[in-house]
mmCIF file of C-alpha atoms in Angstrom:
data_model
loop_
_atom_site.group_PDB
_atom_site.id
_atom_site.type_symbol
_atom_site.label_atom_id
_atom_site.label_comp_id
_atom_site.label_asym_id
_atom_site.label_seq_id
_atom_site.Cartn_x
_atom_site.Cartn_y
_atom_site.Cartn_z
ATOM 1 C CA MET A 1 0.722 7.594 -2.443
ATOM 2 C CA LYS A 2 0.303 3.720 -2.123
ATOM 3 C CA THR A 3 -1.253 1.806 -5.029
ATOM 4 C CA PRO A 4 -4.431 0.038 -4.289
ATOM 5 C CA ARG A 5 -3.980 -3.746 -3.631
ATOM 6 C CA THR A 6 -6.103 -6.104 -5.921
ATOM 7 C CA PRO A 7 -8.633 -8.025 -4.143
ATOM 8 C CA GLN A 8 -7.599 -11.505 -3.170
ATOM 9 C CA SER A 9 -8.679 -14.367 -5.318
ATOM 10 C CA GLU A 10 -9.530 -17.900 -4.060
ATOM 11 C CA LEU A 11 -6.025 -18.881 -4.717
ATOM 12 C CA ARG A 12 -4.870 -17.338 -1.581
ATOM 13 C CA LYS A 13 -6.657 -20.461 0.126
ATOM 14 C CA ILE A 14 -3.837 -22.537 -1.105
ATOM 15 C CA PRO A 15 -1.119 -22.990 1.597
ATOM 16 C CA GLY A 16 1.978 -21.131 0.720
ATOM 17 C CA VAL A 17 0.245 -18.918 -1.730
ATOM 18 C CA GLY A 18 0.756 -15.255 -0.974
ATOM 19 C CA GLU A 19 0.211 -12.079 -2.876
ATOM 20 C CA LYS A 20 3.216 -12.411 -5.376
ATOM 21 C CA ILE A 21 2.654 -16.157 -6.068
ATOM 22 C CA GLU A 22 -1.203 -15.408 -6.575
ATOM 23 C CA GLN A 23 -0.299 -12.659 -8.878
ATOM 24 C CA GLY A 24 2.194 -15.163 -10.719
ATOM 25 C CA LEU A 25 -0.361 -18.043 -11.077
ATOM 26 C CA ILE A 26 -2.809 -15.352 -12.498
ATOM 27 C CA ALA A 27 -0.264 -14.158 -14.967
ATOM 28 C CA LEU A 28 0.117 -17.797 -16.100
ATOM 29 C CA GLY A 29 -3.731 -18.213 -16.605
ATOM 30 C CA TYR A 30 -4.635 -19.879 -13.355
ATOM 31 C CA THR A 31 -7.456 -17.792 -11.782
ATOM 32 C CA THR A 32 -9.149 -20.420 -9.704
ATOM 33 C CA ILE A 33 -8.177 -23.419 -7.682
ATOM 34 C CA ALA A 34 -10.084 -25.634 -10.139
ATOM 35 C CA SER A 35 -7.942 -24.207 -12.987
ATOM 36 C CA LEU A 36 -4.839 -25.915 -11.310
ATOM 37 C CA ARG A 37 -6.341 -29.504 -11.447
ATOM 38 C CA GLY A 38 -4.350 -31.650 -13.901
ATOM 39 C CA GLN A 39 -1.739 -29.116 -14.353
ATOM 40 C CA ASP A 40 2.114 -30.038 -14.502
ATOM 41 C CA PRO A 41 3.948 -28.049 -11.849
ATOM 42 C CA GLU A 42 7.291 -28.477 -13.705
ATOM 43 C CA GLU A 43 5.812 -27.119 -16.859
ATOM 44 C CA MET A 44 4.168 -24.295 -14.745
ATOM 45 C CA TYR A 45 7.697 -23.421 -13.264
ATOM 46 C CA LEU A 46 9.224 -23.352 -16.752
ATOM 47 C CA ARG A 47 6.415 -21.163 -18.292
ATOM 48 C CA ASP A 48 6.931 -18.736 -15.123
ATOM 49 C CA GLY A 49 10.698 -18.512 -15.857
ATOM 50 C CA LEU A 50 9.834 -17.578 -19.523
ATOM 51 C CA ARG A 51 7.404 -14.924 -18.311
ATOM 52 C CA ARG A 52 9.884 -13.482 -16.004
ATOM 53 C CA GLY A 53 12.867 -13.731 -18.304
ATOM 54 C CA HIS A 54 14.842 -15.929 -15.636
ATOM 55 C CA PRO A 55 14.010 -18.883 -13.532
ATOM 56 C CA ALA A 56 12.757 -18.214 -10.151
ATOM 57 C CA ASP A 57 13.952 -19.835 -6.926
ATOM 58 C CA ARG A 58 13.162 -23.491 -6.968
ATOM 59 C CA CYS A 59 10.878 -23.002 -3.972
ATOM 60 C CA LEU A 60 8.374 -21.743 -6.343
ATOM 61 C CA LEU A 61 8.295 -25.177 -8.091
ATOM 62 C CA TYR A 62 7.542 -26.693 -4.608
ATOM 63 C CA VAL A 63 4.632 -24.282 -4.120
ATOM 64 C CA PHE A 64 3.299 -25.137 -7.454
ATOM 65 C CA ARG A 65 3.573 -28.928 -6.568
ATOM 66 C CA CYS A 66 1.651 -28.193 -3.513
ATOM 67 C CA ALA A 67 -0.933 -26.078 -5.207
ATOM 68 C CA VAL A 68 -1.666 -28.665 -7.701
ATOM 69 C CA TYR A 69 -1.920 -31.326 -4.926
ATOM 70 C CA PHE A 70 -4.310 -29.078 -2.859
ATOM 71 C CA ALA A 71 -6.463 -28.452 -6.052
ATOM 72 C CA GLU A 72 -6.707 -32.170 -6.843
ATOM 73 C CA THR A 73 -7.171 -33.687 -3.397
ATOM 74 C CA PRO A 74 -10.502 -33.396 -1.550
ATOM 75 C CA ASP A 75 -9.047 -34.376 1.717
ATOM 76 C CA PRO A 76 -5.288 -33.473 1.488
ATOM 77 C CA GLU A 77 -2.993 -34.783 4.270
ATOM 78 C CA PRO A 78 -1.804 -31.793 6.481
ATOM 79 C CA GLU A 79 1.940 -32.737 6.080
ATOM 80 C CA LYS A 80 1.658 -32.173 2.336
ATOM 81 C CA LEU A 81 0.311 -28.759 2.648
ATOM 82 C CA ASN A 82 3.640 -27.466 3.512
ATOM 83 C CA TRP A 83 5.625 -26.285 0.584
ATOM 84 C CA TRP A 84 8.917 -28.123 1.803
ATOM 85 C CA TYR A 85 7.220 -31.434 1.679
ATOM 86 C CA TRP A 86 7.311 -31.150 -2.196
ATOM 87 C CA LYS A 87 11.141 -30.471 -2.431
ATOM 88 C CA ASP A 88 13.093 -32.505 -5.140
ATOM 89 C CA SER A 89 14.278 -35.184 -2.767
ATOM 90 C CA VAL A 90 10.595 -36.206 -1.755
ATOM 91 C CA LYS A 91 9.394 -36.324 -5.395
#
């Protein structure tokens, strides 16, 4: 028997945020897009690693950077809505 899925939150509107990342953001205390405003993606990534007991792939950091940008930017640039835009070399 399949377990029922949790209804999607508004976090899924963020490019690159699927079910697993949405669950991780909620576990970190971010339940809305507005709750991501002013957050530090690197600190979020470190806290997520502590929560998991090991660091996640760095791509998660790039998604966190994109998510904070999306939350803080009223008219985001389309190219910046790709997680790979936020790789360390672009920072």
